Short mmCIF file of N, CA and C in Angstrom, two decimals:
data_model
loop_
_atom_site.label_atom_id
_atom_site.label_comp_id
_atom_site.label_asym_id
_atom_site.label_seq_id
_atom_site.Cartn_x
_atom_site.Cartn_y
_atom_site.Cartn_z
N UNK A 1 -103.08 105.26 15.53
CA UNK A 1 -102.67 106.39 16.36
C UNK A 1 -103.64 106.52 17.54
N UNK A 2 -103.12 106.72 18.76
CA UNK A 2 -104.01 106.85 19.92
C UNK A 2 -104.82 108.14 19.85
N UNK A 3 -105.89 108.18 20.65
CA UNK A 3 -106.75 109.37 20.69
C UNK A 3 -105.93 110.59 21.09
N UNK A 4 -105.04 110.43 22.04
CA UNK A 4 -104.15 111.52 22.45
C UNK A 4 -102.78 110.94 22.73
N UNK A 5 -101.78 111.81 22.71
CA UNK A 5 -100.43 111.37 23.05
C UNK A 5 -100.41 110.84 24.48
N UNK A 6 -101.13 111.51 25.37
CA UNK A 6 -101.16 111.06 26.77
C UNK A 6 -101.69 109.63 26.85
N UNK A 7 -102.76 109.33 26.12
CA UNK A 7 -103.33 107.98 26.15
C UNK A 7 -102.34 106.96 25.61
N UNK A 8 -101.66 107.30 24.53
CA UNK A 8 -100.68 106.39 23.95
C UNK A 8 -99.50 106.13 24.88
N UNK A 9 -99.02 107.18 25.54
CA UNK A 9 -97.91 107.02 26.48
C UNK A 9 -98.35 106.25 27.72
N UNK A 10 -99.55 106.52 28.20
CA UNK A 10 -100.07 105.78 29.36
C UNK A 10 -100.20 104.30 29.03
N UNK A 11 -100.64 103.99 27.80
CA UNK A 11 -100.77 102.58 27.39
C UNK A 11 -99.40 101.90 27.40
N UNK A 12 -98.38 102.60 26.96
CA UNK A 12 -97.02 102.05 26.93
C UNK A 12 -96.52 101.76 28.34
N UNK A 13 -96.79 102.64 29.28
CA UNK A 13 -96.26 102.51 30.63
C UNK A 13 -97.10 101.60 31.52
N UNK A 14 -98.32 101.28 31.11
CA UNK A 14 -99.27 100.54 31.96
C UNK A 14 -98.65 99.27 32.54
N UNK A 15 -98.82 99.15 33.87
CA UNK A 15 -98.35 97.96 34.55
C UNK A 15 -96.99 98.10 35.22
N UNK A 16 -96.28 99.16 34.91
CA UNK A 16 -94.97 99.43 35.53
C UNK A 16 -95.12 100.73 36.31
N UNK A 17 -95.30 100.63 37.62
CA UNK A 17 -95.63 101.81 38.43
C UNK A 17 -94.65 102.97 38.25
N UNK A 18 -93.34 102.74 38.29
CA UNK A 18 -92.44 103.88 38.08
C UNK A 18 -92.60 104.52 36.70
N UNK A 19 -92.76 103.70 35.65
CA UNK A 19 -92.97 104.27 34.32
C UNK A 19 -94.30 105.02 34.26
N UNK A 20 -95.34 104.43 34.82
CA UNK A 20 -96.63 105.12 34.87
C UNK A 20 -96.48 106.47 35.54
N UNK A 21 -95.74 106.50 36.65
CA UNK A 21 -95.55 107.74 37.40
C UNK A 21 -94.79 108.78 36.58
N UNK A 22 -93.74 108.35 35.90
CA UNK A 22 -92.97 109.28 35.08
C UNK A 22 -93.78 109.85 33.94
N UNK A 23 -94.55 109.01 33.27
CA UNK A 23 -95.41 109.48 32.18
C UNK A 23 -96.48 110.41 32.72
N UNK A 24 -97.10 110.05 33.83
CA UNK A 24 -98.16 110.90 34.40
C UNK A 24 -97.58 112.26 34.80
N UNK A 25 -96.38 112.27 35.32
CA UNK A 25 -95.72 113.53 35.66
C UNK A 25 -95.55 114.39 34.42
N UNK A 26 -95.11 113.79 33.32
CA UNK A 26 -94.95 114.55 32.07
C UNK A 26 -96.29 115.05 31.54
N UNK A 27 -97.32 114.22 31.66
CA UNK A 27 -98.65 114.59 31.16
C UNK A 27 -99.23 115.75 31.95
N UNK A 28 -98.99 115.76 33.26
CA UNK A 28 -99.62 116.76 34.13
C UNK A 28 -98.81 118.03 34.32
N UNK A 29 -97.51 117.95 34.24
CA UNK A 29 -96.66 119.13 34.47
C UNK A 29 -96.61 120.00 33.22
N UNK A 30 -96.56 121.29 33.43
CA UNK A 30 -96.40 122.27 32.35
C UNK A 30 -97.43 122.08 31.24
N UNK A 31 -98.67 121.82 31.68
CA UNK A 31 -99.81 121.65 30.76
C UNK A 31 -99.57 120.56 29.72
N UNK A 32 -98.74 119.59 30.07
CA UNK A 32 -98.52 118.45 29.19
C UNK A 32 -97.66 118.71 27.98
N UNK A 33 -96.96 119.85 27.96
CA UNK A 33 -96.19 120.20 26.75
C UNK A 33 -95.08 119.21 26.42
N UNK A 34 -94.66 118.40 27.38
CA UNK A 34 -93.59 117.43 27.12
C UNK A 34 -94.14 116.04 26.81
N UNK A 35 -95.45 115.92 26.68
CA UNK A 35 -96.08 114.63 26.38
C UNK A 35 -97.04 114.80 25.20
N UNK A 36 -96.54 115.37 24.13
CA UNK A 36 -97.36 115.65 22.95
C UNK A 36 -96.77 114.96 21.73
N UNK A 37 -97.65 114.57 20.80
CA UNK A 37 -97.14 114.11 19.52
C UNK A 37 -96.46 115.32 18.89
N UNK A 38 -95.42 115.10 18.18
CA UNK A 38 -94.63 116.20 17.63
C UNK A 38 -93.38 116.44 18.45
N UNK A 39 -93.39 116.05 19.72
CA UNK A 39 -92.16 116.11 20.51
C UNK A 39 -91.26 114.98 19.99
N UNK A 40 -89.99 115.27 19.72
CA UNK A 40 -89.13 114.24 19.12
C UNK A 40 -88.88 113.02 20.01
N UNK A 41 -89.19 113.10 21.28
CA UNK A 41 -88.99 111.97 22.20
C UNK A 41 -90.25 111.12 22.34
N UNK A 42 -91.37 111.58 21.80
CA UNK A 42 -92.61 110.79 21.80
C UNK A 42 -92.67 110.07 20.47
N UNK A 43 -92.55 108.74 20.53
CA UNK A 43 -92.37 107.95 19.30
C UNK A 43 -93.49 106.91 19.16
N UNK A 44 -93.84 106.61 17.91
CA UNK A 44 -94.84 105.56 17.69
C UNK A 44 -94.26 104.19 18.04
N UNK A 45 -95.13 103.34 18.52
CA UNK A 45 -94.75 101.98 18.90
C UNK A 45 -95.33 101.02 17.87
N UNK A 46 -94.81 99.82 17.84
CA UNK A 46 -95.35 98.82 16.91
C UNK A 46 -96.74 98.35 17.33
N UNK A 47 -97.11 98.55 18.60
CA UNK A 47 -98.45 98.19 19.06
C UNK A 47 -99.43 99.31 18.70
N UNK A 48 -100.56 99.00 18.11
CA UNK A 48 -101.53 100.04 17.74
C UNK A 48 -102.00 100.83 18.96
N UNK A 49 -102.06 102.14 18.80
CA UNK A 49 -102.55 103.01 19.86
C UNK A 49 -101.55 103.29 20.96
N UNK A 50 -100.32 102.85 20.78
CA UNK A 50 -99.30 103.00 21.83
C UNK A 50 -98.17 103.88 21.32
N UNK A 51 -97.73 104.78 22.19
CA UNK A 51 -96.55 105.60 21.94
C UNK A 51 -95.53 105.28 23.02
N UNK A 52 -94.26 105.46 22.72
CA UNK A 52 -93.25 105.25 23.75
C UNK A 52 -92.40 106.50 23.87
N UNK A 53 -91.68 106.59 24.97
CA UNK A 53 -90.90 107.79 25.27
C UNK A 53 -89.41 107.47 25.21
N UNK A 54 -88.70 108.19 24.36
CA UNK A 54 -87.24 108.06 24.22
C UNK A 54 -86.60 108.99 25.25
N UNK A 55 -86.18 108.43 26.37
CA UNK A 55 -85.67 109.22 27.49
C UNK A 55 -84.38 109.96 27.12
N UNK A 56 -83.50 109.34 26.36
CA UNK A 56 -82.25 110.00 25.99
C UNK A 56 -82.52 111.27 25.19
N UNK A 57 -83.45 111.21 24.26
CA UNK A 57 -83.79 112.40 23.47
C UNK A 57 -84.45 113.46 24.35
N UNK A 58 -85.31 113.03 25.27
CA UNK A 58 -85.94 113.97 26.20
C UNK A 58 -84.89 114.71 27.02
N UNK A 59 -83.91 113.99 27.53
CA UNK A 59 -82.88 114.63 28.36
C UNK A 59 -81.93 115.49 27.55
N UNK A 60 -81.69 115.14 26.30
CA UNK A 60 -80.90 116.03 25.43
C UNK A 60 -81.59 117.38 25.32
N UNK A 61 -82.91 117.37 25.18
CA UNK A 61 -83.69 118.60 25.07
C UNK A 61 -83.72 119.37 26.38
N UNK A 62 -83.67 118.66 27.49
CA UNK A 62 -83.77 119.30 28.81
C UNK A 62 -82.72 120.38 29.01
N UNK A 63 -81.59 120.26 28.34
CA UNK A 63 -80.52 121.24 28.48
C UNK A 63 -80.91 122.65 28.04
N UNK A 64 -81.93 122.78 27.21
CA UNK A 64 -82.35 124.10 26.75
C UNK A 64 -83.62 124.58 27.46
N UNK A 65 -84.05 123.84 28.47
CA UNK A 65 -85.28 124.18 29.20
C UNK A 65 -84.99 125.10 30.38
N UNK A 66 -86.06 125.64 30.94
CA UNK A 66 -85.93 126.42 32.17
C UNK A 66 -85.50 125.48 33.29
N UNK A 67 -85.07 126.05 34.40
CA UNK A 67 -84.63 125.24 35.53
C UNK A 67 -85.72 124.31 36.05
N UNK A 68 -86.95 124.83 36.17
CA UNK A 68 -88.05 124.01 36.66
C UNK A 68 -88.39 122.88 35.70
N UNK A 69 -88.42 123.19 34.42
CA UNK A 69 -88.70 122.15 33.42
C UNK A 69 -87.61 121.08 33.45
N UNK A 70 -86.36 121.51 33.49
CA UNK A 70 -85.23 120.57 33.52
C UNK A 70 -85.35 119.64 34.72
N UNK A 71 -85.73 120.19 35.86
CA UNK A 71 -85.87 119.38 37.07
C UNK A 71 -86.95 118.31 36.91
N UNK A 72 -88.09 118.69 36.38
CA UNK A 72 -89.18 117.74 36.18
C UNK A 72 -88.78 116.67 35.16
N UNK A 73 -88.14 117.06 34.09
CA UNK A 73 -87.71 116.09 33.08
C UNK A 73 -86.70 115.11 33.67
N UNK A 74 -85.83 115.60 34.53
CA UNK A 74 -84.84 114.74 35.19
C UNK A 74 -85.53 113.71 36.07
N UNK A 75 -86.53 114.14 36.84
CA UNK A 75 -87.26 113.22 37.72
C UNK A 75 -88.06 112.22 36.88
N UNK A 76 -88.74 112.71 35.85
CA UNK A 76 -89.52 111.80 34.99
C UNK A 76 -88.61 110.76 34.36
N UNK A 77 -87.45 111.18 33.88
CA UNK A 77 -86.50 110.24 33.26
C UNK A 77 -86.05 109.18 34.26
N UNK A 78 -85.79 109.59 35.49
CA UNK A 78 -85.37 108.64 36.53
C UNK A 78 -86.47 107.61 36.79
N UNK A 79 -87.71 108.06 36.81
CA UNK A 79 -88.82 107.14 37.05
C UNK A 79 -89.04 106.21 35.85
N UNK A 80 -88.92 106.74 34.66
CA UNK A 80 -89.23 105.96 33.46
C UNK A 80 -88.17 104.90 33.17
N UNK A 81 -86.89 105.26 33.30
CA UNK A 81 -85.88 104.25 32.95
C UNK A 81 -84.84 103.97 34.04
N UNK A 82 -85.07 104.50 35.23
CA UNK A 82 -84.21 104.14 36.36
C UNK A 82 -82.87 104.84 36.42
N UNK A 83 -82.67 105.86 35.60
CA UNK A 83 -81.38 106.54 35.65
C UNK A 83 -81.26 107.35 36.93
N UNK A 84 -80.04 107.49 37.46
CA UNK A 84 -79.86 108.23 38.72
C UNK A 84 -80.07 109.73 38.53
N UNK A 85 -80.43 110.37 39.62
CA UNK A 85 -80.52 111.83 39.67
C UNK A 85 -79.26 112.31 40.37
N UNK A 86 -78.39 113.03 39.66
CA UNK A 86 -77.09 113.41 40.22
C UNK A 86 -77.17 114.24 41.51
N UNK A 87 -78.05 115.21 41.56
CA UNK A 87 -78.12 116.08 42.75
C UNK A 87 -79.59 116.25 43.14
N UNK A 88 -80.11 115.26 43.85
CA UNK A 88 -81.53 115.26 44.22
C UNK A 88 -81.90 116.49 45.04
N UNK A 89 -81.02 116.92 45.92
CA UNK A 89 -81.32 118.10 46.75
C UNK A 89 -81.55 119.33 45.87
N UNK A 90 -80.73 119.53 44.87
CA UNK A 90 -80.89 120.67 43.96
C UNK A 90 -82.17 120.54 43.14
N UNK A 91 -82.44 119.33 42.66
CA UNK A 91 -83.63 119.11 41.84
C UNK A 91 -84.89 119.44 42.64
N UNK A 92 -84.98 118.93 43.86
CA UNK A 92 -86.18 119.15 44.65
C UNK A 92 -86.31 120.58 45.14
N UNK A 93 -85.20 121.20 45.53
CA UNK A 93 -85.25 122.56 46.08
C UNK A 93 -85.72 123.58 45.06
N UNK A 94 -85.60 123.29 43.79
CA UNK A 94 -85.98 124.25 42.76
C UNK A 94 -87.40 124.11 42.26
N UNK A 95 -88.22 123.29 42.90
CA UNK A 95 -89.59 123.08 42.42
C UNK A 95 -90.57 124.00 43.13
N UNK A 96 -91.51 124.55 42.36
CA UNK A 96 -92.59 125.32 43.00
C UNK A 96 -93.58 124.35 43.64
N UNK A 97 -94.50 124.85 44.40
CA UNK A 97 -95.42 124.01 45.20
C UNK A 97 -96.26 123.09 44.33
N UNK A 98 -96.83 123.59 43.26
CA UNK A 98 -97.66 122.76 42.38
C UNK A 98 -96.84 121.63 41.79
N UNK A 99 -95.66 121.95 41.30
CA UNK A 99 -94.82 120.93 40.68
C UNK A 99 -94.33 119.94 41.73
N UNK A 100 -93.99 120.42 42.92
CA UNK A 100 -93.58 119.52 43.99
C UNK A 100 -94.70 118.55 44.34
N UNK A 101 -95.95 119.02 44.35
CA UNK A 101 -97.09 118.14 44.61
C UNK A 101 -97.16 117.03 43.56
N UNK A 102 -96.95 117.38 42.29
CA UNK A 102 -96.95 116.39 41.22
C UNK A 102 -95.82 115.38 41.42
N UNK A 103 -94.64 115.86 41.79
CA UNK A 103 -93.49 114.98 42.00
C UNK A 103 -93.76 114.03 43.16
N UNK A 104 -94.31 114.55 44.25
CA UNK A 104 -94.62 113.70 45.40
C UNK A 104 -95.67 112.64 45.03
N UNK A 105 -96.67 113.04 44.25
CA UNK A 105 -97.68 112.08 43.80
C UNK A 105 -97.03 111.01 42.91
N UNK A 106 -96.10 111.43 42.06
CA UNK A 106 -95.39 110.49 41.19
C UNK A 106 -94.58 109.49 42.01
N UNK A 107 -93.89 109.96 43.01
CA UNK A 107 -93.09 109.07 43.86
C UNK A 107 -94.00 108.10 44.61
N UNK A 108 -95.12 108.60 45.13
CA UNK A 108 -96.07 107.71 45.83
C UNK A 108 -96.62 106.66 44.88
N UNK A 109 -96.92 107.06 43.64
CA UNK A 109 -97.43 106.11 42.65
C UNK A 109 -96.36 105.08 42.31
N UNK A 110 -95.14 105.53 42.08
CA UNK A 110 -94.04 104.62 41.74
C UNK A 110 -93.84 103.57 42.83
N UNK A 111 -94.07 103.96 44.07
CA UNK A 111 -93.92 103.04 45.20
C UNK A 111 -95.13 102.13 45.37
N UNK A 112 -96.18 102.37 44.62
CA UNK A 112 -97.37 101.53 44.68
C UNK A 112 -98.32 101.87 45.82
N UNK A 113 -98.23 103.08 46.35
CA UNK A 113 -99.08 103.42 47.50
C UNK A 113 -100.57 103.36 47.16
N UNK A 114 -100.93 103.51 45.89
CA UNK A 114 -102.33 103.44 45.46
C UNK A 114 -102.87 102.01 45.46
N UNK A 115 -102.00 101.03 45.62
CA UNK A 115 -102.41 99.62 45.63
C UNK A 115 -102.25 98.97 46.99
N UNK A 116 -101.85 99.72 47.99
CA UNK A 116 -101.59 99.14 49.30
C UNK A 116 -102.87 98.93 50.09
N UNK A 117 -102.83 97.94 50.95
CA UNK A 117 -103.97 97.60 51.80
C UNK A 117 -103.48 97.44 53.23
N UNK A 118 -104.42 97.47 54.14
CA UNK A 118 -104.10 97.28 55.55
C UNK A 118 -105.13 96.33 56.14
N UNK A 119 -104.74 95.64 57.16
CA UNK A 119 -105.63 94.73 57.87
C UNK A 119 -106.18 95.47 59.08
N UNK A 120 -107.50 95.60 59.14
CA UNK A 120 -108.11 96.30 60.27
C UNK A 120 -109.13 95.38 60.95
N UNK A 121 -109.40 95.68 62.18
CA UNK A 121 -110.38 94.90 62.93
C UNK A 121 -111.74 95.60 62.83
N UNK A 122 -112.73 94.83 62.43
CA UNK A 122 -114.12 95.30 62.42
C UNK A 122 -114.91 94.33 63.30
N UNK A 123 -115.15 94.77 64.53
CA UNK A 123 -115.78 93.87 65.49
C UNK A 123 -114.83 92.74 65.83
N UNK A 124 -115.25 91.50 65.59
CA UNK A 124 -114.37 90.37 65.87
C UNK A 124 -113.73 89.80 64.61
N UNK A 125 -113.80 90.56 63.51
CA UNK A 125 -113.24 90.12 62.23
C UNK A 125 -112.06 90.99 61.82
N UNK A 126 -111.11 90.38 61.10
CA UNK A 126 -110.03 91.13 60.47
C UNK A 126 -110.38 91.26 58.99
N UNK A 127 -110.30 92.49 58.49
CA UNK A 127 -110.71 92.77 57.12
C UNK A 127 -109.59 93.55 56.42
N UNK A 128 -109.30 93.18 55.16
CA UNK A 128 -108.37 93.96 54.36
C UNK A 128 -109.10 95.17 53.78
N UNK A 129 -108.48 96.31 53.90
CA UNK A 129 -109.05 97.55 53.39
C UNK A 129 -108.02 98.20 52.47
N UNK A 130 -108.47 98.58 51.28
CA UNK A 130 -107.59 99.28 50.34
C UNK A 130 -107.35 100.68 50.87
N UNK A 131 -106.09 101.07 50.94
CA UNK A 131 -105.73 102.41 51.42
C UNK A 131 -105.70 103.38 50.24
N UNK A 132 -106.00 104.64 50.49
CA UNK A 132 -105.88 105.62 49.40
C UNK A 132 -104.40 105.87 49.08
N UNK A 133 -104.14 106.43 47.94
CA UNK A 133 -102.76 106.80 47.60
C UNK A 133 -102.21 107.71 48.69
N UNK A 134 -100.97 107.51 49.03
CA UNK A 134 -100.34 108.32 50.06
C UNK A 134 -100.39 109.80 49.70
N UNK A 135 -100.04 110.13 48.47
CA UNK A 135 -100.16 111.48 47.91
C UNK A 135 -100.92 111.31 46.60
N UNK A 136 -102.21 111.65 46.55
CA UNK A 136 -102.97 111.44 45.31
C UNK A 136 -102.58 112.46 44.24
N UNK A 137 -102.79 112.07 43.00
CA UNK A 137 -102.58 113.01 41.91
C UNK A 137 -103.56 114.17 42.08
N UNK A 138 -103.09 115.40 41.95
CA UNK A 138 -104.02 116.55 42.08
C UNK A 138 -105.11 116.46 41.03
N UNK A 139 -106.32 116.85 41.43
CA UNK A 139 -107.43 116.83 40.49
C UNK A 139 -107.61 118.16 39.78
N UNK A 140 -107.08 119.21 40.36
CA UNK A 140 -107.23 120.54 39.77
C UNK A 140 -106.01 120.89 38.94
N UNK A 141 -106.27 121.51 37.80
CA UNK A 141 -105.17 122.00 36.98
C UNK A 141 -104.92 123.48 37.26
N UNK A 142 -105.73 124.04 38.16
CA UNK A 142 -105.58 125.45 38.51
C UNK A 142 -104.29 125.65 39.29
N UNK A 143 -103.60 126.68 39.00
CA UNK A 143 -102.35 126.99 39.69
C UNK A 143 -102.64 127.68 41.02
N UNK A 144 -102.03 127.19 42.07
CA UNK A 144 -102.22 127.80 43.40
C UNK A 144 -101.55 129.15 43.45
N UNK A 145 -102.16 130.06 44.21
CA UNK A 145 -101.59 131.41 44.33
C UNK A 145 -100.44 131.42 45.33
#
């Protein structure tokens, strides 16, 4: 069993940017309540220390969630297994600022912005420089006023 459900889910998603982004969104949104052992969609994997996420079960549960929770679960599901989002405008319009920041960071991560580089000139040399994530994951868990 992994040290935490978050660690086990992150291990499962490692190496697939969209899956990593979807899991990270679940871990960070709503104090991680949707990325806990005991949630019926968080399942043990055959690999030691790894948990996997059953997206169909997660979305079945989303029907009884608040509007904001449902929206985040819909976005996470789309990132994790590629399912379409039926009404993206509605999903995004219903997010508060903190949650929208998490979603934007997830989208930037899924696109690989944290791994992008640029070629810049330093004097008479061209040098590759690693760029920061376009929208970094927030470091604070404090809710903005």
